[in-house]
Amino acid sequence: MITFENVHVVYPNGFKGLNDISLTIEQGEFVAIIGLSGAGKSTLIRAVNGLVPYTDGTLTVGDTVVDPRNKAKLRRLRSRVGMIFQQFNNVGRISVLNNVLIGRSAMTPTWRSLLGWYRPEDREIAFQSLERVGIVDKAYNRAAALSGGQQQRVAIARVIAQDPEVILADEPVASLDPPTARRVLGDLRRIQSELGITCVVNMHHLDLARDYADRIIGMRDGEVVFDGPTAEATDAV
Ligand code: ADP
Ligand code: ADP
């Protein structure tokens, strides 16, 4: 589903963010990227949807070659690749439901959706997404009024409302307390497995990755230093 072939990222200041990455992530896999701060996890994940342009090699999602210079192609790619961030990226002053509907308007950016008028089928999908993450009772609350765990569930609902093939999650539980982090990761794991979505998640903690991922990729200094099934990942990762 996602293939890196000798991918390099050199930042404008000359810093090597990724150094010759080659790997394949299969459809439906739940992969955790592990490594210290600065290892290149975020660079790797952001290269997949073109948020960070790669400078050499070939990166493909399904049959599509990621082309950071082709804005129209990038927009189509991003409609298939949902992204979740550490800071949730919700619009705090609008309702939870409208935050999830943003995931639908990414697919149908008409003037109606810009005004907040959505088709009944989009509202239906938004409610189903909220049900999947267990916060449908919060649909009419302002997003800012929710706890951290609930806010990240809003972000997950927004992404699944987009009906993505891939979910990229950049430190999705780093702002949550440990028990909440586990519940949110557990929800993400359950949902990607039910829907068959390929999921790549960055995290700091190997113990979390061990409990939720199929496969662990360890990174250091922009390179892959471990890649294998979760059971084979040791503390050396
Ligand atoms: P991680 O997600 O593992 O913490 P990152 O991918 O964010 O690591 O960063 C990897 C390295 O790339 C770090 O040393 C960081 O300082 C550097 N880096 C990130 N973004 C830029 C940028 N825009 N310009 C230059 N260097 C960057
Ligand atoms: P908060 O961010 O307010 O702590 P969480 O994100 O931890 O909320 O919890 C979200 C949902 O998970 C709530 O509906 C809560 O009832 C439920 N929940 C709380 N504790 C547990 C638990 N130990 N196991 C499973 N679900 C729980």
Short mmCIF file of N, CA and C in Angstrom, two decimals, residues 24-149:
data_model
loop_
_atom_site.label_atom_id
_atom_site.label_comp_id
_atom_site.label_asym_id
_atom_site.label_seq_id
_atom_site.Cartn_x
_atom_site.Cartn_y
_atom_site.Cartn_z
N THR A 24 8.20 -1.37 2.64
CA THR A 24 6.85 -1.51 2.12
C THR A 24 5.90 -1.77 3.27
N ILE A 25 4.80 -1.04 3.29
CA ILE A 25 3.75 -1.25 4.29
C ILE A 25 2.54 -1.82 3.57
N GLU A 26 2.08 -2.99 4.03
CA GLU A 26 0.99 -3.70 3.34
C GLU A 26 -0.36 -3.12 3.73
N GLN A 27 -1.32 -3.36 2.85
CA GLN A 27 -2.68 -2.91 3.14
C GLN A 27 -3.20 -3.57 4.42
N GLY A 28 -3.79 -2.76 5.29
CA GLY A 28 -4.39 -3.27 6.53
C GLY A 28 -3.42 -3.41 7.68
N GLU A 29 -2.13 -3.15 7.45
CA GLU A 29 -1.16 -3.24 8.54
C GLU A 29 -1.31 -2.07 9.51
N PHE A 30 -1.01 -2.33 10.77
CA PHE A 30 -0.92 -1.27 11.78
C PHE A 30 0.54 -1.21 12.19
N VAL A 31 1.23 -0.18 11.73
CA VAL A 31 2.68 -0.07 11.93
C VAL A 31 2.98 1.07 12.90
N ALA A 32 3.80 0.79 13.90
CA ALA A 32 4.26 1.85 14.81
C ALA A 32 5.67 2.25 14.44
N ILE A 33 5.90 3.56 14.34
CA ILE A 33 7.25 4.08 14.12
C ILE A 33 7.76 4.58 15.47
N ILE A 34 8.89 4.02 15.88
CA ILE A 34 9.43 4.29 17.21
C ILE A 34 10.79 4.97 17.06
N GLY A 35 11.10 5.86 17.99
CA GLY A 35 12.43 6.47 17.98
C GLY A 35 12.43 7.69 18.86
N LEU A 36 13.63 8.14 19.22
CA LEU A 36 13.75 9.32 20.07
C LEU A 36 13.32 10.55 19.29
N SER A 37 13.12 11.63 20.01
CA SER A 37 12.80 12.90 19.39
C SER A 37 13.93 13.28 18.42
N GLY A 38 13.56 13.64 17.19
CA GLY A 38 14.56 14.01 16.19
C GLY A 38 15.01 12.85 15.32
N ALA A 39 14.45 11.64 15.55
CA ALA A 39 14.88 10.46 14.79
C ALA A 39 14.43 10.48 13.33
N GLY A 40 13.38 11.27 13.05
CA GLY A 40 12.88 11.33 11.67
C GLY A 40 11.50 10.71 11.49
N LYS A 41 10.83 10.37 12.60
CA LYS A 41 9.51 9.72 12.52
C LYS A 41 8.50 10.61 11.81
N SER A 42 8.47 11.87 12.25
CA SER A 42 7.51 12.80 11.68
C SER A 42 7.82 13.09 10.22
N THR A 43 9.08 13.20 9.90
CA THR A 43 9.49 13.41 8.50
C THR A 43 9.01 12.25 7.63
N LEU A 44 9.18 11.04 8.14
CA LEU A 44 8.78 9.84 7.38
C LEU A 44 7.28 9.85 7.11
N ILE A 45 6.52 10.11 8.16
CA ILE A 45 5.05 10.06 8.04
C ILE A 45 4.56 11.19 7.12
N ARG A 46 5.15 12.37 7.26
CA ARG A 46 4.68 13.52 6.48
C ARG A 46 5.10 13.45 5.01
N ALA A 47 6.14 12.66 4.74
CA ALA A 47 6.52 12.48 3.34
C ALA A 47 5.42 11.74 2.58
N VAL A 48 4.68 10.87 3.30
CA VAL A 48 3.69 10.01 2.63
C VAL A 48 2.56 10.83 2.01
N ASN A 49 2.12 11.90 2.69
CA ASN A 49 1.06 12.71 2.07
C ASN A 49 1.58 14.02 1.52
N GLY A 50 2.90 14.10 1.35
CA GLY A 50 3.48 15.27 0.69
C GLY A 50 3.61 16.51 1.55
N LEU A 51 3.33 16.40 2.86
CA LEU A 51 3.51 17.56 3.74
C LEU A 51 4.99 17.93 3.83
N VAL A 52 5.85 16.91 3.76
CA VAL A 52 7.29 17.14 3.62
C VAL A 52 7.69 16.58 2.26
N PRO A 53 8.20 17.41 1.34
CA PRO A 53 8.58 16.90 0.02
C PRO A 53 9.85 16.06 0.10
N TYR A 54 9.81 14.86 -0.50
CA TYR A 54 11.06 14.08 -0.54
C TYR A 54 11.88 14.54 -1.72
N THR A 55 13.18 14.38 -1.59
CA THR A 55 14.08 15.00 -2.55
C THR A 55 14.76 13.99 -3.48
N ASP A 56 14.63 12.68 -3.13
CA ASP A 56 15.20 11.66 -4.02
C ASP A 56 14.51 10.33 -3.74
N GLY A 57 14.51 9.43 -4.73
CA GLY A 57 13.86 8.13 -4.57
C GLY A 57 12.44 8.16 -5.07
N THR A 58 11.67 7.11 -4.74
CA THR A 58 10.28 7.02 -5.18
C THR A 58 9.41 6.59 -4.01
N LEU A 59 8.30 7.31 -3.84
CA LEU A 59 7.36 7.03 -2.77
C LEU A 59 5.99 6.85 -3.40
N THR A 60 5.35 5.68 -3.16
CA THR A 60 4.03 5.45 -3.75
C THR A 60 3.02 5.06 -2.68
N VAL A 61 1.77 5.49 -2.91
CA VAL A 61 0.64 5.08 -2.07
C VAL A 61 -0.34 4.40 -3.02
N GLY A 62 -0.56 3.09 -2.84
CA GLY A 62 -1.34 2.34 -3.83
C GLY A 62 -0.63 2.45 -5.16
N ASP A 63 -1.35 2.86 -6.19
CA ASP A 63 -0.74 3.00 -7.52
C ASP A 63 -0.25 4.42 -7.79
N THR A 64 -0.38 5.28 -6.79
CA THR A 64 -0.07 6.69 -7.01
C THR A 64 1.34 7.03 -6.54
N VAL A 65 2.14 7.60 -7.44
CA VAL A 65 3.44 8.12 -7.02
C VAL A 65 3.21 9.47 -6.36
N VAL A 66 3.70 9.62 -5.12
CA VAL A 66 3.55 10.90 -4.42
C VAL A 66 4.41 11.93 -5.15
N ASP A 67 3.74 13.01 -5.60
CA ASP A 67 4.45 14.04 -6.36
C ASP A 67 4.22 15.39 -5.67
N PRO A 68 5.15 15.77 -4.79
CA PRO A 68 4.94 16.97 -3.98
C PRO A 68 4.78 18.25 -4.80
N ARG A 69 5.16 18.23 -6.09
CA ARG A 69 5.04 19.45 -6.90
C ARG A 69 3.68 19.58 -7.58
N ASN A 70 2.95 18.46 -7.66
CA ASN A 70 1.68 18.46 -8.40
C ASN A 70 0.52 18.65 -7.40
N LYS A 71 0.06 19.90 -7.27
CA LYS A 71 -0.91 20.24 -6.22
C LYS A 71 -2.23 19.49 -6.39
N ALA A 72 -2.71 19.35 -7.63
CA ALA A 72 -3.99 18.69 -7.87
C ALA A 72 -3.89 17.21 -7.49
N LYS A 73 -2.78 16.59 -7.86
CA LYS A 73 -2.56 15.18 -7.55
C LYS A 73 -2.44 14.98 -6.03
N LEU A 74 -1.78 15.95 -5.39
CA LEU A 74 -1.58 15.89 -3.94
C LEU A 74 -2.93 15.99 -3.22
N ARG A 75 -3.82 16.85 -3.75
CA ARG A 75 -5.15 16.99 -3.15
C ARG A 75 -5.92 15.67 -3.24
N ARG A 76 -5.83 15.03 -4.41
CA ARG A 76 -6.52 13.73 -4.56
C ARG A 76 -5.92 12.70 -3.62
N LEU A 77 -4.60 12.70 -3.50
CA LEU A 77 -3.93 11.76 -2.60
C LEU A 77 -4.39 11.98 -1.17
N ARG A 78 -4.47 13.25 -0.76
CA ARG A 78 -4.82 13.55 0.64
C ARG A 78 -6.26 13.20 0.96
N SER A 79 -7.12 13.10 -0.06
CA SER A 79 -8.48 12.66 0.21
C SER A 79 -8.50 11.16 0.54
N ARG A 80 -7.44 10.44 0.17
CA ARG A 80 -7.35 9.00 0.47
C ARG A 80 -6.51 8.70 1.70
N VAL A 81 -5.78 9.71 2.18
CA VAL A 81 -4.84 9.53 3.28
C VAL A 81 -5.19 10.51 4.40
N GLY A 82 -5.81 10.00 5.45
CA GLY A 82 -6.20 10.86 6.57
C GLY A 82 -5.03 11.07 7.51
N MET A 83 -5.01 12.24 8.17
CA MET A 83 -3.89 12.54 9.06
C MET A 83 -4.40 12.96 10.43
N ILE A 84 -3.75 12.43 11.46
CA ILE A 84 -4.09 12.77 12.85
C ILE A 84 -2.83 13.34 13.51
N PHE A 85 -3.01 14.40 14.29
CA PHE A 85 -1.86 15.11 14.88
C PHE A 85 -1.90 15.03 16.41
N GLN A 86 -0.76 15.34 17.01
CA GLN A 86 -0.66 15.32 18.48
C GLN A 86 -1.66 16.30 19.10
N GLN A 87 -1.81 17.49 18.48
CA GLN A 87 -2.65 18.53 19.08
C GLN A 87 -4.09 18.52 18.56
N PHE A 88 -4.53 17.40 18.04
CA PHE A 88 -5.93 17.13 17.64
C PHE A 88 -6.39 17.93 16.41
N ASN A 89 -5.97 19.23 16.32
CA ASN A 89 -6.35 20.08 15.18
C ASN A 89 -7.86 20.18 14.97
N ASN A 90 -8.60 20.24 16.08
CA ASN A 90 -10.03 20.51 15.96
C ASN A 90 -10.25 22.01 15.91
N VAL A 91 -11.41 22.42 15.39
CA VAL A 91 -11.81 23.83 15.47
C VAL A 91 -12.64 23.95 16.75
N GLY A 92 -12.05 24.57 17.77
CA GLY A 92 -12.62 24.52 19.12
C GLY A 92 -13.99 25.15 19.27
N ARG A 93 -14.24 26.22 18.47
CA ARG A 93 -15.47 26.98 18.72
C ARG A 93 -16.68 26.41 17.98
N ILE A 94 -16.48 25.41 17.14
CA ILE A 94 -17.63 24.82 16.45
C ILE A 94 -17.93 23.44 17.03
N SER A 95 -19.08 22.89 16.67
CA SER A 95 -19.53 21.65 17.30
C SER A 95 -18.66 20.47 16.87
N VAL A 96 -18.73 19.43 17.69
CA VAL A 96 -18.07 18.17 17.37
C VAL A 96 -18.56 17.66 16.01
N LEU A 97 -19.86 17.72 15.79
CA LEU A 97 -20.41 17.25 14.51
C LEU A 97 -19.81 18.01 13.33
N ASN A 98 -19.73 19.34 13.46
CA ASN A 98 -19.18 20.13 12.35
C ASN A 98 -17.70 19.86 12.15
N ASN A 99 -16.98 19.54 13.25
CA ASN A 99 -15.58 19.15 13.10
C ASN A 99 -15.46 17.87 12.28
N VAL A 100 -16.37 16.94 12.49
CA VAL A 100 -16.31 15.68 11.74
C VAL A 100 -16.73 15.92 10.28
N LEU A 101 -17.70 16.82 10.09
CA LEU A 101 -18.15 17.12 8.72
C LEU A 101 -17.04 17.75 7.88
N ILE A 102 -16.06 18.37 8.53
CA ILE A 102 -14.92 18.90 7.78
C ILE A 102 -14.25 17.77 6.99
N GLY A 103 -14.24 16.56 7.58
CA GLY A 103 -13.68 15.40 6.88
C GLY A 103 -14.46 15.07 5.61
N ARG A 104 -15.77 15.33 5.61
CA ARG A 104 -16.58 15.13 4.41
C ARG A 104 -16.33 16.26 3.39
N SER A 105 -16.19 17.49 3.88
CA SER A 105 -16.04 18.59 2.93
C SER A 105 -14.67 18.55 2.26
N ALA A 106 -13.71 17.81 2.88
CA ALA A 106 -12.43 17.61 2.20
C ALA A 106 -12.66 16.86 0.89
N MET A 107 -13.74 16.08 0.84
CA MET A 107 -14.04 15.32 -0.38
C MET A 107 -14.94 16.11 -1.30
N THR A 108 -15.84 16.92 -0.76
CA THR A 108 -16.80 17.67 -1.58
C THR A 108 -16.74 19.14 -1.19
N PRO A 109 -15.66 19.82 -1.54
CA PRO A 109 -15.49 21.20 -1.08
C PRO A 109 -16.34 22.18 -1.90
N THR A 110 -17.63 22.06 -1.80
CA THR A 110 -18.53 22.96 -2.52
C THR A 110 -18.79 24.19 -1.67
N TRP A 111 -19.37 25.22 -2.28
CA TRP A 111 -19.70 26.42 -1.53
C TRP A 111 -20.69 26.12 -0.41
N ARG A 112 -21.52 25.07 -0.61
CA ARG A 112 -22.47 24.70 0.45
C ARG A 112 -21.75 24.27 1.71
N SER A 113 -20.72 23.39 1.54
CA SER A 113 -20.03 22.91 2.73
C SER A 113 -19.24 24.04 3.39
N LEU A 114 -18.77 25.00 2.57
CA LEU A 114 -18.05 26.14 3.15
C LEU A 114 -18.98 26.95 4.05
N LEU A 115 -20.27 26.97 3.71
CA LEU A 115 -21.25 27.68 4.53
C LEU A 115 -21.80 26.82 5.65
N GLY A 116 -21.33 25.57 5.74
CA GLY A 116 -21.81 24.70 6.81
C GLY A 116 -23.10 23.98 6.47
N TRP A 117 -23.46 23.93 5.19
CA TRP A 117 -24.65 23.15 4.80
C TRP A 117 -24.17 21.84 4.21
N TYR A 118 -24.54 20.77 4.84
CA TYR A 118 -24.07 19.46 4.39
C TYR A 118 -25.23 18.62 3.91
N ARG A 119 -24.93 17.71 2.99
CA ARG A 119 -25.95 16.80 2.51
C ARG A 119 -26.34 15.85 3.65
N PRO A 120 -27.60 15.40 3.67
CA PRO A 120 -28.04 14.48 4.72
C PRO A 120 -27.14 13.25 4.80
N GLU A 121 -26.67 12.74 3.66
CA GLU A 121 -25.82 11.53 3.71
C GLU A 121 -24.48 11.83 4.38
N ASP A 122 -23.99 13.06 4.23
CA ASP A 122 -22.74 13.41 4.92
C ASP A 122 -22.96 13.47 6.43
N ARG A 123 -24.09 14.05 6.84
CA ARG A 123 -24.40 14.09 8.28
C ARG A 123 -24.55 12.67 8.82
N GLU A 124 -25.17 11.80 8.06
CA GLU A 124 -25.35 10.40 8.47
C GLU A 124 -23.98 9.74 8.70
N ILE A 125 -23.06 9.95 7.75
CA ILE A 125 -21.73 9.36 7.87
C ILE A 125 -20.99 9.96 9.07
N ALA A 126 -21.16 11.26 9.29
CA ALA A 126 -20.50 11.90 10.44
C ALA A 126 -21.01 11.30 11.75
N PHE A 127 -22.32 11.07 11.85
CA PHE A 127 -22.87 10.44 13.07
C PHE A 127 -22.35 9.02 13.24
N GLN A 128 -22.28 8.27 12.14
CA GLN A 128 -21.74 6.90 12.22
C GLN A 128 -20.30 6.91 12.71
N SER A 129 -19.52 7.89 12.24
CA SER A 129 -18.11 7.98 12.64
C SER A 129 -18.01 8.29 14.13
N LEU A 130 -18.88 9.19 14.61
CA LEU A 130 -18.88 9.52 16.04
C LEU A 130 -19.31 8.32 16.88
N GLU A 131 -20.22 7.52 16.35
CA GLU A 131 -20.62 6.31 17.06
C GLU A 131 -19.45 5.35 17.17
N ARG A 132 -18.68 5.22 16.10
CA ARG A 132 -17.53 4.30 16.13
C ARG A 132 -16.52 4.66 17.21
N VAL A 133 -16.34 5.96 17.47
CA VAL A 133 -15.37 6.36 18.50
C VAL A 133 -16.06 6.59 19.85
N GLY A 134 -17.35 6.33 19.91
CA GLY A 134 -18.04 6.33 21.20
C GLY A 134 -18.36 7.70 21.78
N ILE A 135 -18.47 8.74 20.94
CA ILE A 135 -18.79 10.06 21.48
C ILE A 135 -19.95 10.72 20.73
N VAL A 136 -20.87 9.90 20.24
CA VAL A 136 -21.99 10.47 19.49
C VAL A 136 -22.85 11.36 20.40
N ASP A 137 -22.82 11.09 21.70
CA ASP A 137 -23.59 11.93 22.64
C ASP A 137 -23.01 13.34 22.77
N LYS A 138 -21.79 13.54 22.23
CA LYS A 138 -21.15 14.86 22.31
C LYS A 138 -21.30 15.65 21.00
N ALA A 139 -22.10 15.15 20.08
CA ALA A 139 -22.16 15.72 18.72
C ALA A 139 -22.40 17.23 18.72
N TYR A 140 -23.24 17.72 19.64
CA TYR A 140 -23.60 19.15 19.60
C TYR A 140 -22.83 19.98 20.62
N ASN A 141 -21.84 19.36 21.30
CA ASN A 141 -20.96 20.15 22.18
C ASN A 141 -19.92 20.88 21.35
N ARG A 142 -19.45 22.01 21.85
CA ARG A 142 -18.30 22.65 21.22
C ARG A 142 -17.08 21.75 21.43
N ALA A 143 -16.27 21.62 20.41
CA ALA A 143 -15.11 20.72 20.50
C ALA A 143 -14.20 21.11 21.65
N ALA A 144 -14.05 22.43 21.88
CA ALA A 144 -13.12 22.90 22.91
C ALA A 144 -13.54 22.47 24.31
N ALA A 145 -14.81 22.11 24.48
CA ALA A 145 -15.31 21.75 25.81
C ALA A 145 -14.97 20.30 26.18
N LEU A 146 -14.40 19.55 25.24
CA LEU A 146 -14.14 18.12 25.49
C LEU A 146 -12.77 17.90 26.12
N SER A 147 -12.63 16.73 26.78
CA SER A 147 -11.34 16.33 27.34
C SER A 147 -10.38 15.98 26.20
N GLY A 148 -9.11 15.82 26.54
CA GLY A 148 -8.10 15.48 25.53
C GLY A 148 -8.41 14.19 24.80
N GLY A 149 -8.78 13.16 25.55
CA GLY A 149 -9.08 11.87 24.94
C GLY A 149 -10.26 11.97 23.99
#
